[in-house]
PDB file of C-alpha atoms in Angstrom:
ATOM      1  CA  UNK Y  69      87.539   1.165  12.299  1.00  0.00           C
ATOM      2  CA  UNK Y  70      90.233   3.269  10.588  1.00  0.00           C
ATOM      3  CA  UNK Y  71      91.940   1.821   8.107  1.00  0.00           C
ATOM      4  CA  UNK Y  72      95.770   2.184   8.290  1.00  0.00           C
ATOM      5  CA  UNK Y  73      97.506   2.396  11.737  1.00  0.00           C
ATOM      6  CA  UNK Y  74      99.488   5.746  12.361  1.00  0.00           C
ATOM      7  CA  UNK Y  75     102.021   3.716  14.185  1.00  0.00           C
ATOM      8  CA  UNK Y  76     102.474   0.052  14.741  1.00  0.00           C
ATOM      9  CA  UNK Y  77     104.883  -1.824  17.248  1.00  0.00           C
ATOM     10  CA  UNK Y  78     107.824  -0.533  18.396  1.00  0.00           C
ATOM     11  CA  UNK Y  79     107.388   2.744  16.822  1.00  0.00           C
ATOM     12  CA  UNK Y  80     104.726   3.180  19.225  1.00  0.00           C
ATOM     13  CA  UNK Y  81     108.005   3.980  21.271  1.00  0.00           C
ATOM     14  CA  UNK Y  82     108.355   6.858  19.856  1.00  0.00           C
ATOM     15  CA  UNK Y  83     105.239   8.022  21.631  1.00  0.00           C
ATOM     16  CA  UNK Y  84     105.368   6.791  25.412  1.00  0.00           C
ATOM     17  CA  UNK Y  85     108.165   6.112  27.615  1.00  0.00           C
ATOM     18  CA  UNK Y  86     107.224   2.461  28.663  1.00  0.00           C
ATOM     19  CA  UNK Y  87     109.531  -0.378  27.153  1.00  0.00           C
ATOM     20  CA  UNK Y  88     109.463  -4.198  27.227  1.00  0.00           C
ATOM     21  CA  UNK Y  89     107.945  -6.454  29.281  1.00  0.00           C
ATOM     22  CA  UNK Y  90     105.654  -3.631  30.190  1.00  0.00           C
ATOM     23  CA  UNK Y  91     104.658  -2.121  26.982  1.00  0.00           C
ATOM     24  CA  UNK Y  92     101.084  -2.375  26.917  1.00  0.00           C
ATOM     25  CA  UNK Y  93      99.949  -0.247  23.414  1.00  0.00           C
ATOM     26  CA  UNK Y  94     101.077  -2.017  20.139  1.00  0.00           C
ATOM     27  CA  UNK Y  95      98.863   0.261  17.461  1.00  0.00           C
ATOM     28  CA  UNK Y  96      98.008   3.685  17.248  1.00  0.00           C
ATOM     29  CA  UNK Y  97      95.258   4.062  14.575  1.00  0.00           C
ATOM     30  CA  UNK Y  98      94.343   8.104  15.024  1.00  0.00           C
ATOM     31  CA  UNK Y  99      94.680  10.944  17.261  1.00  0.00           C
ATOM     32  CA  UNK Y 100      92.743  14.444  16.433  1.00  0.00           C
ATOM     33  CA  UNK Y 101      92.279  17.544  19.173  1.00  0.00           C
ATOM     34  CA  UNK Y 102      89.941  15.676  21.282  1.00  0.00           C
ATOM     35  CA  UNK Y 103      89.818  11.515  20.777  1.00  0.00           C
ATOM     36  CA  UNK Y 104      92.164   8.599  19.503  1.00  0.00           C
ATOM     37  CA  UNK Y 105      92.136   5.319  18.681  1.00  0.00           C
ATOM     38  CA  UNK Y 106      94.510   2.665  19.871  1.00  0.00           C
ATOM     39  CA  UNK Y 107      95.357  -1.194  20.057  1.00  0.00           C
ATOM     40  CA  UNK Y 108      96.690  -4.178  21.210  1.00  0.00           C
ATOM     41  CA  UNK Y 109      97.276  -7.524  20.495  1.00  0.00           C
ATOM     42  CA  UNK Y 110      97.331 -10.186  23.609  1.00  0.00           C
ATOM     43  CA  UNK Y 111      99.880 -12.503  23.360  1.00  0.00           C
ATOM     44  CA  UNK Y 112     100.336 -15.303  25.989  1.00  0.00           C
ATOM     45  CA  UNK Y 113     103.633 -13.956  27.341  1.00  0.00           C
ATOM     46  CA  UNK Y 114     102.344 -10.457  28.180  1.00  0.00           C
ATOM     47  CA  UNK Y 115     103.232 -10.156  31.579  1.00  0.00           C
ATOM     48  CA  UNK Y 116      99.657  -9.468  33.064  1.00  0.00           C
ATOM     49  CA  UNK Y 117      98.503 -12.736  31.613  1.00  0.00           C
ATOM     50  CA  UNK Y 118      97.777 -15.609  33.544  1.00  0.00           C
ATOM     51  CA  UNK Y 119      95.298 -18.378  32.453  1.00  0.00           C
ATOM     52  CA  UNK Y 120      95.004 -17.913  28.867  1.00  0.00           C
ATOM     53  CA  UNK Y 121      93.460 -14.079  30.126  1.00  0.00           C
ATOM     54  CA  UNK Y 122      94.557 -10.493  30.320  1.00  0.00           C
ATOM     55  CA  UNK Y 123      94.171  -9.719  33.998  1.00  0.00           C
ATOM     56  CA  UNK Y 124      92.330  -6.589  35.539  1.00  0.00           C
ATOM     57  CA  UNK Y 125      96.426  -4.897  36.082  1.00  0.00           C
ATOM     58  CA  UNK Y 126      96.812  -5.243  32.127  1.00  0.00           C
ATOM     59  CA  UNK Y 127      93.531  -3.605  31.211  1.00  0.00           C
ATOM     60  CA  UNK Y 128      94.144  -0.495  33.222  1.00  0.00           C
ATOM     61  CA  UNK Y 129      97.595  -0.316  32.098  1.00  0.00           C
ATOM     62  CA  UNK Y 130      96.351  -0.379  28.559  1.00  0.00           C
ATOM     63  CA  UNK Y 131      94.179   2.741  29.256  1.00  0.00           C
ATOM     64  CA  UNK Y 132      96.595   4.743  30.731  1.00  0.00           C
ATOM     65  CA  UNK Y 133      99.374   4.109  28.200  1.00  0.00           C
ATOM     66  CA  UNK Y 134      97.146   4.806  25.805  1.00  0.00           C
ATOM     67  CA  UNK Y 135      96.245   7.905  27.095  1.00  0.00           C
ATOM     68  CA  UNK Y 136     100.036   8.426  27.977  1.00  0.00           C
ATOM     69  CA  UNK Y 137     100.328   7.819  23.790  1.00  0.00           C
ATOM     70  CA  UNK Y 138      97.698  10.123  22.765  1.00  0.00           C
ATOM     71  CA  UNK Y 139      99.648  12.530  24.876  1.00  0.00           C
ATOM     72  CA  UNK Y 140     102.731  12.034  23.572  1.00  0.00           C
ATOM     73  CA  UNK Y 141     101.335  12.242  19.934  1.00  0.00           C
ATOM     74  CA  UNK Y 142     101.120  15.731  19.387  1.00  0.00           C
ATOM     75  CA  UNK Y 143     105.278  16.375  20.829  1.00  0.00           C
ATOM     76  CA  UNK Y 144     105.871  13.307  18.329  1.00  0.00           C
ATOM     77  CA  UNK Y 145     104.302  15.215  15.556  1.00  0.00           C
ATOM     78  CA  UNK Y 146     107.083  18.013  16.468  1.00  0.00           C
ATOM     79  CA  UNK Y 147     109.738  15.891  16.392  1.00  0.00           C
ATOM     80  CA  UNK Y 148     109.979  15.993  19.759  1.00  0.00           C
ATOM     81  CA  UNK Y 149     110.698  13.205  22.562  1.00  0.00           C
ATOM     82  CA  UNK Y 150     108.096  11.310  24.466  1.00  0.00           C
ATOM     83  CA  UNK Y 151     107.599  13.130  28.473  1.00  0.00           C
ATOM     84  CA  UNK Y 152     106.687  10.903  31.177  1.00  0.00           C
ATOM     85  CA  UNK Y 153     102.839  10.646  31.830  1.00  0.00           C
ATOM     86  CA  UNK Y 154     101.789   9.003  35.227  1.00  0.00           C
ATOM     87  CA  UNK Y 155      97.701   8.316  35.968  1.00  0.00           C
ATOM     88  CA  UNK Y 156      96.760  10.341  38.719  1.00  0.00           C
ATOM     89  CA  UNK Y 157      93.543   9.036  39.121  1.00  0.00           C
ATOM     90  CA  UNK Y 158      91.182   5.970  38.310  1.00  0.00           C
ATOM     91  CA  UNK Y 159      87.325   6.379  38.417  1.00  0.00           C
ATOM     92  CA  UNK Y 160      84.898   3.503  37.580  1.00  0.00           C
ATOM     93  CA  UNK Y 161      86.726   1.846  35.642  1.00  0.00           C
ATOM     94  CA  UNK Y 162      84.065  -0.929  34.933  1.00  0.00           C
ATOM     95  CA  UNK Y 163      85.157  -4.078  33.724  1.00  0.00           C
ATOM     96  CA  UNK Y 164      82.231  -6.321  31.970  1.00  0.00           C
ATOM     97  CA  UNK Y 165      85.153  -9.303  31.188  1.00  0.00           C
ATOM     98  CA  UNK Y 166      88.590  -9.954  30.819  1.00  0.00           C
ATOM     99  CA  UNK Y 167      89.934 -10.755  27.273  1.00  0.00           C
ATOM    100  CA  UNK Y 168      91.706 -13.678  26.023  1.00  0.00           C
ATOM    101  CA  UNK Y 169      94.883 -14.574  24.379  1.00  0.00           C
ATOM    102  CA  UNK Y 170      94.690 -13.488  20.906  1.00  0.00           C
ATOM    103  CA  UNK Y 171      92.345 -11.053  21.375  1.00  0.00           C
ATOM    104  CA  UNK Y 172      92.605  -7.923  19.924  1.00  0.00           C
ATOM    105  CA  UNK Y 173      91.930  -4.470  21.875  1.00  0.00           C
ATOM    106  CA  UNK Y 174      90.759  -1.722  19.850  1.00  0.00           C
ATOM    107  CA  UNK Y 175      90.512   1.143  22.231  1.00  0.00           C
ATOM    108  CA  UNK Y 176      88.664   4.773  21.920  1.00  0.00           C
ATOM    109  CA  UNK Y 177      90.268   7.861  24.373  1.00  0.00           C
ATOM    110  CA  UNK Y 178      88.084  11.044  24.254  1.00  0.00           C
ATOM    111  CA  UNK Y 179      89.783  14.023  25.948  1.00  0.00           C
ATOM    112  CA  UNK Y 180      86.533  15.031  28.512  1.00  0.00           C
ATOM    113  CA  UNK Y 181      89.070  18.368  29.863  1.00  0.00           C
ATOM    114  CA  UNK Y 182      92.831  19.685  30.698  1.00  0.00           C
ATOM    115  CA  UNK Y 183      93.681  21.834  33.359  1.00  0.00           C
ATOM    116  CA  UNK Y 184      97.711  22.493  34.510  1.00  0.00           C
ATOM    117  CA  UNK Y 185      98.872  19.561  32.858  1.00  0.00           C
ATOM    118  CA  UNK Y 186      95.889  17.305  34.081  1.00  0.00           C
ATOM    119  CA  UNK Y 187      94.009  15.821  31.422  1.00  0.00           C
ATOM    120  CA  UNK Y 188      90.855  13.667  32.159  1.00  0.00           C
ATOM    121  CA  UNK Y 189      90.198  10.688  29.708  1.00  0.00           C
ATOM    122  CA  UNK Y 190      86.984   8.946  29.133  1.00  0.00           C
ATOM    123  CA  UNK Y 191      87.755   5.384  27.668  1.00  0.00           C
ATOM    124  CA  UNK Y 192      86.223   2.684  26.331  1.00  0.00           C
ATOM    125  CA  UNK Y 193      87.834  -0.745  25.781  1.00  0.00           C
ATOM    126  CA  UNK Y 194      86.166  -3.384  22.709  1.00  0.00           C
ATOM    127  CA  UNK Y 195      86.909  -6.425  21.050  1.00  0.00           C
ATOM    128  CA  UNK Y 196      85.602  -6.839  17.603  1.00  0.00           C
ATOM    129  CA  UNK Y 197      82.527  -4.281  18.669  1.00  0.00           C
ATOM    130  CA  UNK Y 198      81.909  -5.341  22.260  1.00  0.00           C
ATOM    131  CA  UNK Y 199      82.688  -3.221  24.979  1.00  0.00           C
ATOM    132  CA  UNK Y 200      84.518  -5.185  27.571  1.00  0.00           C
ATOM    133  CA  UNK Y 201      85.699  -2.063  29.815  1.00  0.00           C
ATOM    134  CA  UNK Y 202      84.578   1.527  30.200  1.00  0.00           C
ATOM    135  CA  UNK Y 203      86.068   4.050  32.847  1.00  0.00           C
ATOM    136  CA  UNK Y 204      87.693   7.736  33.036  1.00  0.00           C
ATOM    137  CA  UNK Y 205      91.411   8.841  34.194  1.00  0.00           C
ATOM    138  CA  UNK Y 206      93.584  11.463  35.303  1.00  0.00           C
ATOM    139  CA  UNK Y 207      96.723  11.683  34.136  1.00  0.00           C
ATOM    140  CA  UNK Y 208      99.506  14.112  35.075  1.00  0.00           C
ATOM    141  CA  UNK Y 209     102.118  14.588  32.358  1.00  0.00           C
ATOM    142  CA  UNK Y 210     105.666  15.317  33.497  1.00  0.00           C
ATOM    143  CA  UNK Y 211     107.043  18.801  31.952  1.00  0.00           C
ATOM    144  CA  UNK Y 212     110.901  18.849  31.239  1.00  0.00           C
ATOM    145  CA  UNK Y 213     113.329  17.148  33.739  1.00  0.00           C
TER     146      UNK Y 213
ATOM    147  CA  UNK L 197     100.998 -13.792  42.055  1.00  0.00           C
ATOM    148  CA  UNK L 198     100.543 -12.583  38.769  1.00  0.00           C
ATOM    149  CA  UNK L 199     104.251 -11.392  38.560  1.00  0.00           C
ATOM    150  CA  UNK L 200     105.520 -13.367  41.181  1.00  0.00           C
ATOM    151  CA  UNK L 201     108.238 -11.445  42.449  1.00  0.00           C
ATOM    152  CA  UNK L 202     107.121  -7.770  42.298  1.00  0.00           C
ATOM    153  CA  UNK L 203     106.600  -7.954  46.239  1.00  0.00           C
ATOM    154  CA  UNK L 204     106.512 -10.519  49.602  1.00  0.00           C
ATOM    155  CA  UNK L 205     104.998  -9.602  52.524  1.00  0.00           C
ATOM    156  CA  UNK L 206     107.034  -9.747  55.695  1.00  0.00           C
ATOM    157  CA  UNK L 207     104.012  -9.860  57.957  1.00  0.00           C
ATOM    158  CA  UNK L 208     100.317  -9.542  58.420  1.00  0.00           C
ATOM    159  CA  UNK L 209      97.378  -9.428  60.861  1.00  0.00           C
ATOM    160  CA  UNK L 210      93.935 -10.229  59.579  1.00  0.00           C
ATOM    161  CA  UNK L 211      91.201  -9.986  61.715  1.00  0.00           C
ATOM    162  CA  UNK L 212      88.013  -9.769  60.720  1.00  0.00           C
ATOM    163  CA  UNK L 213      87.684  -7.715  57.402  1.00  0.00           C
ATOM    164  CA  UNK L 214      90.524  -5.813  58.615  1.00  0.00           C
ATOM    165  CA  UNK L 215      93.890  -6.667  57.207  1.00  0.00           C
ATOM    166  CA  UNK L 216      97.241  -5.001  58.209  1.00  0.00           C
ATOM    167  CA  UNK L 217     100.162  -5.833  55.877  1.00  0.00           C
ATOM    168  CA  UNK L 218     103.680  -4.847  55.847  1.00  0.00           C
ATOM    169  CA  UNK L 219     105.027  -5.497  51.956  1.00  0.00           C
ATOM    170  CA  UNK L 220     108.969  -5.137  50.451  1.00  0.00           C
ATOM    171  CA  UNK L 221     109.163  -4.168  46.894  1.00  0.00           C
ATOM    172  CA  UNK L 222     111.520  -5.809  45.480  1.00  0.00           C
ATOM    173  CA  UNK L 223     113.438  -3.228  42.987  1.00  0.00           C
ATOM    174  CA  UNK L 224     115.275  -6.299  40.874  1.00  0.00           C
ATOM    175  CA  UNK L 225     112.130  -7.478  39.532  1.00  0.00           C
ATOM    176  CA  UNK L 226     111.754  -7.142  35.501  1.00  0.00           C
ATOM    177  CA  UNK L 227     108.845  -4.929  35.265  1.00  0.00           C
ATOM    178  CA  UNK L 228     111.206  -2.263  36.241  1.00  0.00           C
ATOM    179  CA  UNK L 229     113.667  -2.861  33.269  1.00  0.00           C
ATOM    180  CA  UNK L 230     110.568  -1.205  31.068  1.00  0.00           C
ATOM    181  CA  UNK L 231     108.816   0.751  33.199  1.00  0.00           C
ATOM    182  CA  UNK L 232     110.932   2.762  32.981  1.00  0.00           C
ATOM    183  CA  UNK L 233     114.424   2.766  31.702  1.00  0.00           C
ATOM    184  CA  UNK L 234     116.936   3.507  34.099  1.00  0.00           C
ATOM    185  CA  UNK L 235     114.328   5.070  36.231  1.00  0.00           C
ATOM    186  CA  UNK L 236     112.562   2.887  38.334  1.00  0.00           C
ATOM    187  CA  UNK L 237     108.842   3.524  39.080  1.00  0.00           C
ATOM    188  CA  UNK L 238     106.200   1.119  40.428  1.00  0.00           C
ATOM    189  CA  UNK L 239     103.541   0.647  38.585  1.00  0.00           C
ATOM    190  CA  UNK L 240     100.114   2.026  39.817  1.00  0.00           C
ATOM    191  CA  UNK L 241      98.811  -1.117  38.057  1.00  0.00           C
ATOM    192  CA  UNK L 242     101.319  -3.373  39.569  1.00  0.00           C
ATOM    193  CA  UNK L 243      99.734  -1.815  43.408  1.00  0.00           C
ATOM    194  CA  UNK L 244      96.620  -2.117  42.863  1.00  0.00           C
ATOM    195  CA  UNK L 245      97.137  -5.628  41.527  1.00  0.00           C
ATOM    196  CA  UNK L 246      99.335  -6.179  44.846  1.00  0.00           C
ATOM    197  CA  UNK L 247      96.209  -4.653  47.030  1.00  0.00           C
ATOM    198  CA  UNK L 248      93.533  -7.231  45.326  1.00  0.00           C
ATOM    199  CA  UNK L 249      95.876 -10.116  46.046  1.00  0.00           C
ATOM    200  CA  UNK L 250      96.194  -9.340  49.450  1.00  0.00           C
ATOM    201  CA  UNK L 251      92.233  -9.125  49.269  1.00  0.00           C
ATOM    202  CA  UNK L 252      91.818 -12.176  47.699  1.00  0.00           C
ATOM    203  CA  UNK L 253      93.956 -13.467  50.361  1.00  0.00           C
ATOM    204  CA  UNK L 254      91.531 -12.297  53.604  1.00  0.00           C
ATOM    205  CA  UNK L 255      88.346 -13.527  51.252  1.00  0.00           C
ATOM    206  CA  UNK L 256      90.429 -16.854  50.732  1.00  0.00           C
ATOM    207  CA  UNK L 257      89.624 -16.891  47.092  1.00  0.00           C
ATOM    208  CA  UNK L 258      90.125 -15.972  43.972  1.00  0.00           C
ATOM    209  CA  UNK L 259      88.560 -12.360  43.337  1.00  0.00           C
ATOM    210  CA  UNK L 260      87.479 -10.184  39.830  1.00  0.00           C
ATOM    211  CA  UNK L 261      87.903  -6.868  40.436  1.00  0.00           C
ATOM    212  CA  UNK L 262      84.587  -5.824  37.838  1.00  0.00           C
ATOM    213  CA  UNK L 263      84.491  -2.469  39.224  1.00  0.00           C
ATOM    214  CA  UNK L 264      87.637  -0.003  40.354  1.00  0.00           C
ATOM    215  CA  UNK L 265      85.340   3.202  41.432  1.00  0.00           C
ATOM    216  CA  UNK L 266      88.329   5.255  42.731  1.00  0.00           C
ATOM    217  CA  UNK L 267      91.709   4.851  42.980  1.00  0.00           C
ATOM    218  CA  UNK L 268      93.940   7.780  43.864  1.00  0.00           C
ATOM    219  CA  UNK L 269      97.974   7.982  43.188  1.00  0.00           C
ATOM    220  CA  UNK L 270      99.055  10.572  45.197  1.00  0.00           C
ATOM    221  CA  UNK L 271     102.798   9.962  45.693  1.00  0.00           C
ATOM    222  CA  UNK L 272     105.373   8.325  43.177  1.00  0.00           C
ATOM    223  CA  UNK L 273     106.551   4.985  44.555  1.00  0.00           C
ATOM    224  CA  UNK L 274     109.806   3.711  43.598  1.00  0.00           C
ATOM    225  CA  UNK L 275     111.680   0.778  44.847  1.00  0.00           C
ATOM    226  CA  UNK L 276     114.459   2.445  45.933  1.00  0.00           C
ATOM    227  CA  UNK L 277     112.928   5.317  47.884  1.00  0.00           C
ATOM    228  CA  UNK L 278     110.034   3.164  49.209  1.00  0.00           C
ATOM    229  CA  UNK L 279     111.568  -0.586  49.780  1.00  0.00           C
ATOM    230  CA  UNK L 280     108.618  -1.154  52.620  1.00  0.00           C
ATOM    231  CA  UNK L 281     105.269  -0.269  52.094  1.00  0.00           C
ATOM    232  CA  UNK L 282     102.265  -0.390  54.531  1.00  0.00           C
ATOM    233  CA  UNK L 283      99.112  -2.212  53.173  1.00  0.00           C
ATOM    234  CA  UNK L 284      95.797  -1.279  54.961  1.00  0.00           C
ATOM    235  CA  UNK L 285      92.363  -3.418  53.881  1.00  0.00           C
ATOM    236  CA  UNK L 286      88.998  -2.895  54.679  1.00  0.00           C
ATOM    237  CA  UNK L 287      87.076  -5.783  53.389  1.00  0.00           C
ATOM    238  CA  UNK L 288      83.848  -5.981  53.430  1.00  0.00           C
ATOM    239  CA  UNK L 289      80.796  -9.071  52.263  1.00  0.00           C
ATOM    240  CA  UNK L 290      78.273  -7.384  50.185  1.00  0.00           C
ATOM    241  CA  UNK L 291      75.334  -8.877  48.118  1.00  0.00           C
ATOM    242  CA  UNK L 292      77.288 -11.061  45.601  1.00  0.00           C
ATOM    243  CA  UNK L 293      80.755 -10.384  46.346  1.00  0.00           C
ATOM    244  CA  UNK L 294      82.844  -7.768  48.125  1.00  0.00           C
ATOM    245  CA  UNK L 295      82.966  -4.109  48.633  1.00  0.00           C
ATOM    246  CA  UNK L 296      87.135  -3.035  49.499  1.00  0.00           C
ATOM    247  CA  UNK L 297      88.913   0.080  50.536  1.00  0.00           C
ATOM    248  CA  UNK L 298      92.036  -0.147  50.673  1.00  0.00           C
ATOM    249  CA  UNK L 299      95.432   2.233  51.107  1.00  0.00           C
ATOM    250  CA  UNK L 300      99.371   1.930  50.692  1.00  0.00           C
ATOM    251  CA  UNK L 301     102.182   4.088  52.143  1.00  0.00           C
ATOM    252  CA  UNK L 302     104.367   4.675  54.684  1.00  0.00           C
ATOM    253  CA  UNK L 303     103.855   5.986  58.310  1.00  0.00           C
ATOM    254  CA  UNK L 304     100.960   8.427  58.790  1.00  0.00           C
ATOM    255  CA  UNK L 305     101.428   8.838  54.738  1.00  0.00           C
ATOM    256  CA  UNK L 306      98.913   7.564  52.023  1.00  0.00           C
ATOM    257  CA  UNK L 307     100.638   7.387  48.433  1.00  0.00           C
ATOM    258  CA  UNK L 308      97.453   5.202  47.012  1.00  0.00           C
ATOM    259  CA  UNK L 309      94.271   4.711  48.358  1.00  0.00           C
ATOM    260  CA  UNK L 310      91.529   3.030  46.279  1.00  0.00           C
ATOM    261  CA  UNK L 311      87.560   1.883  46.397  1.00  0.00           C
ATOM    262  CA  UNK L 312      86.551  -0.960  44.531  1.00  0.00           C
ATOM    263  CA  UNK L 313      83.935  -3.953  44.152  1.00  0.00           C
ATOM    264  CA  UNK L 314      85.229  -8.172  43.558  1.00  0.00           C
ATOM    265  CA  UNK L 315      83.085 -11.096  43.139  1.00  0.00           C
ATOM    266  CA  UNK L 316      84.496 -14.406  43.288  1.00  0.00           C
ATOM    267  CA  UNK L 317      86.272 -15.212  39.949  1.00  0.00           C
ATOM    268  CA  UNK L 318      85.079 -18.293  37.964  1.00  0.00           C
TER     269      UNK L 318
END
């Protein structure tokens, strides 16, 4: 695990265009050419919780706004604004269980190819070293206005 | 309902596996405050979370969703664009649980259409 975040909290805004109650990335640890790391703390009043557990909407949702950061990390690193990112597509997206309340995501996106402003994702979801989700994604990122 | 106001359905035939449902978004509820500013988007999430429900509610039970195999968002959905939606299931018993296909959108028009497997949740 890296050691020091890249961006914590709500300076992860700075990176996707999601705000509260649907903001579903709270750490960005590291992004190179090809893979990143990212994270997120469940807290009971996240808005895909229901029974003390992060529900199958909240999962993907982490995913693709982590993918939607990654994406948005290299404009960042320009100085320049965050551009919409939308999933296009959701492939076996395998879900082994749900986590709980107070759990702690730590999430690894590896860039598997980009074509047109498509990029496919292959991600894999753990807590604390055990892999609760694995599953790829298309997502289309919005140029200009 | 896991965000109890993102939809209600105004009316439904089940039959079978087969389930027909007409759905209204409703374009006041929060989700849209963040998601995203000022320009209101449904959540691809917040569909196919609306498509299990309506699943869970021809199985008559609680379902886990363990494996999403496809889903496809072809068109943007937006509240305001796309008040009504129309919900088509196909829901079929399999060994341990269920095997669904399922598709939004309006008309002869498909703006999501996804594959997946449930079990009973626990």
């Amino acid at each position: 695990m890296p050691n020091q975040p890249l961006l914590t909290g709500e300076a992860i805004y700075r990176l996707i265009p999601q705000r509260p109650p649907i903001v579903m990335v709270d750490t960005f640890f590291s992004a190179d050419e090809t893979d990143a790391e990212t994270g997120l703390h469940i807290h009971a009043d996240n808005i895909f919780c229901q029974a003390d557990t992060l529900q199958e909407p909240g999962l993907i949702e982490h995913v693709a706004q982590s993918a939607a950061a990654f994406a948005g990390y290299a404009p960042y690193t320009r100085g320049e604004a965050p551009k919409l990112g939308f999933i296009g597509e959701v492939k076996k997206f395998k879900i082994v269980r749900l986590p709980h309340c107070g759990e702690f995501l730590h999430t690894h996106l590896h860039v598997m190819g980009e074509a047109g402003g498509v990029t496919l994702i292959a991600a894999e979801v753990q807590v604390e070293g055990e892999t609760l989700a694995t599953c790829q994604m298309k997502i289309f990122i919005q140029e200009g206005e | 309902m896991l965000i109890h106001d993102y939809y209600t359905i105004e009316s439904n035939s089940i039959e079978g596996g087969i389930g027909d449902f007409c759905i209204r978004l409703n374009a006041g509820c929060r989700v849209y405050q963040g998601h995203f500013p000022g320009k209101p988007v449904s959540p691809g999430v917040c569909n196919i979370q609306m498509l299990k429900e309506l699943a869970e509610l021809m199985a008559g039970q609680r379902l886990f969703m363990n494996n999403l195999q496809q889903c496809r968002l072809t068109t943007l959905i937006t509240p305001d664009e796309h008040p009504t939606l129309k919900a088509n299931l196909l829901l079929e018993k399999i060994d341990g649980g269920y095997k669904l296909r399922a598709a939004l959108g309006q008309d002869e028009a498909v703006f999501l259409e996804m594959k997946a497997e449930l079990t009973p949740a626990k």
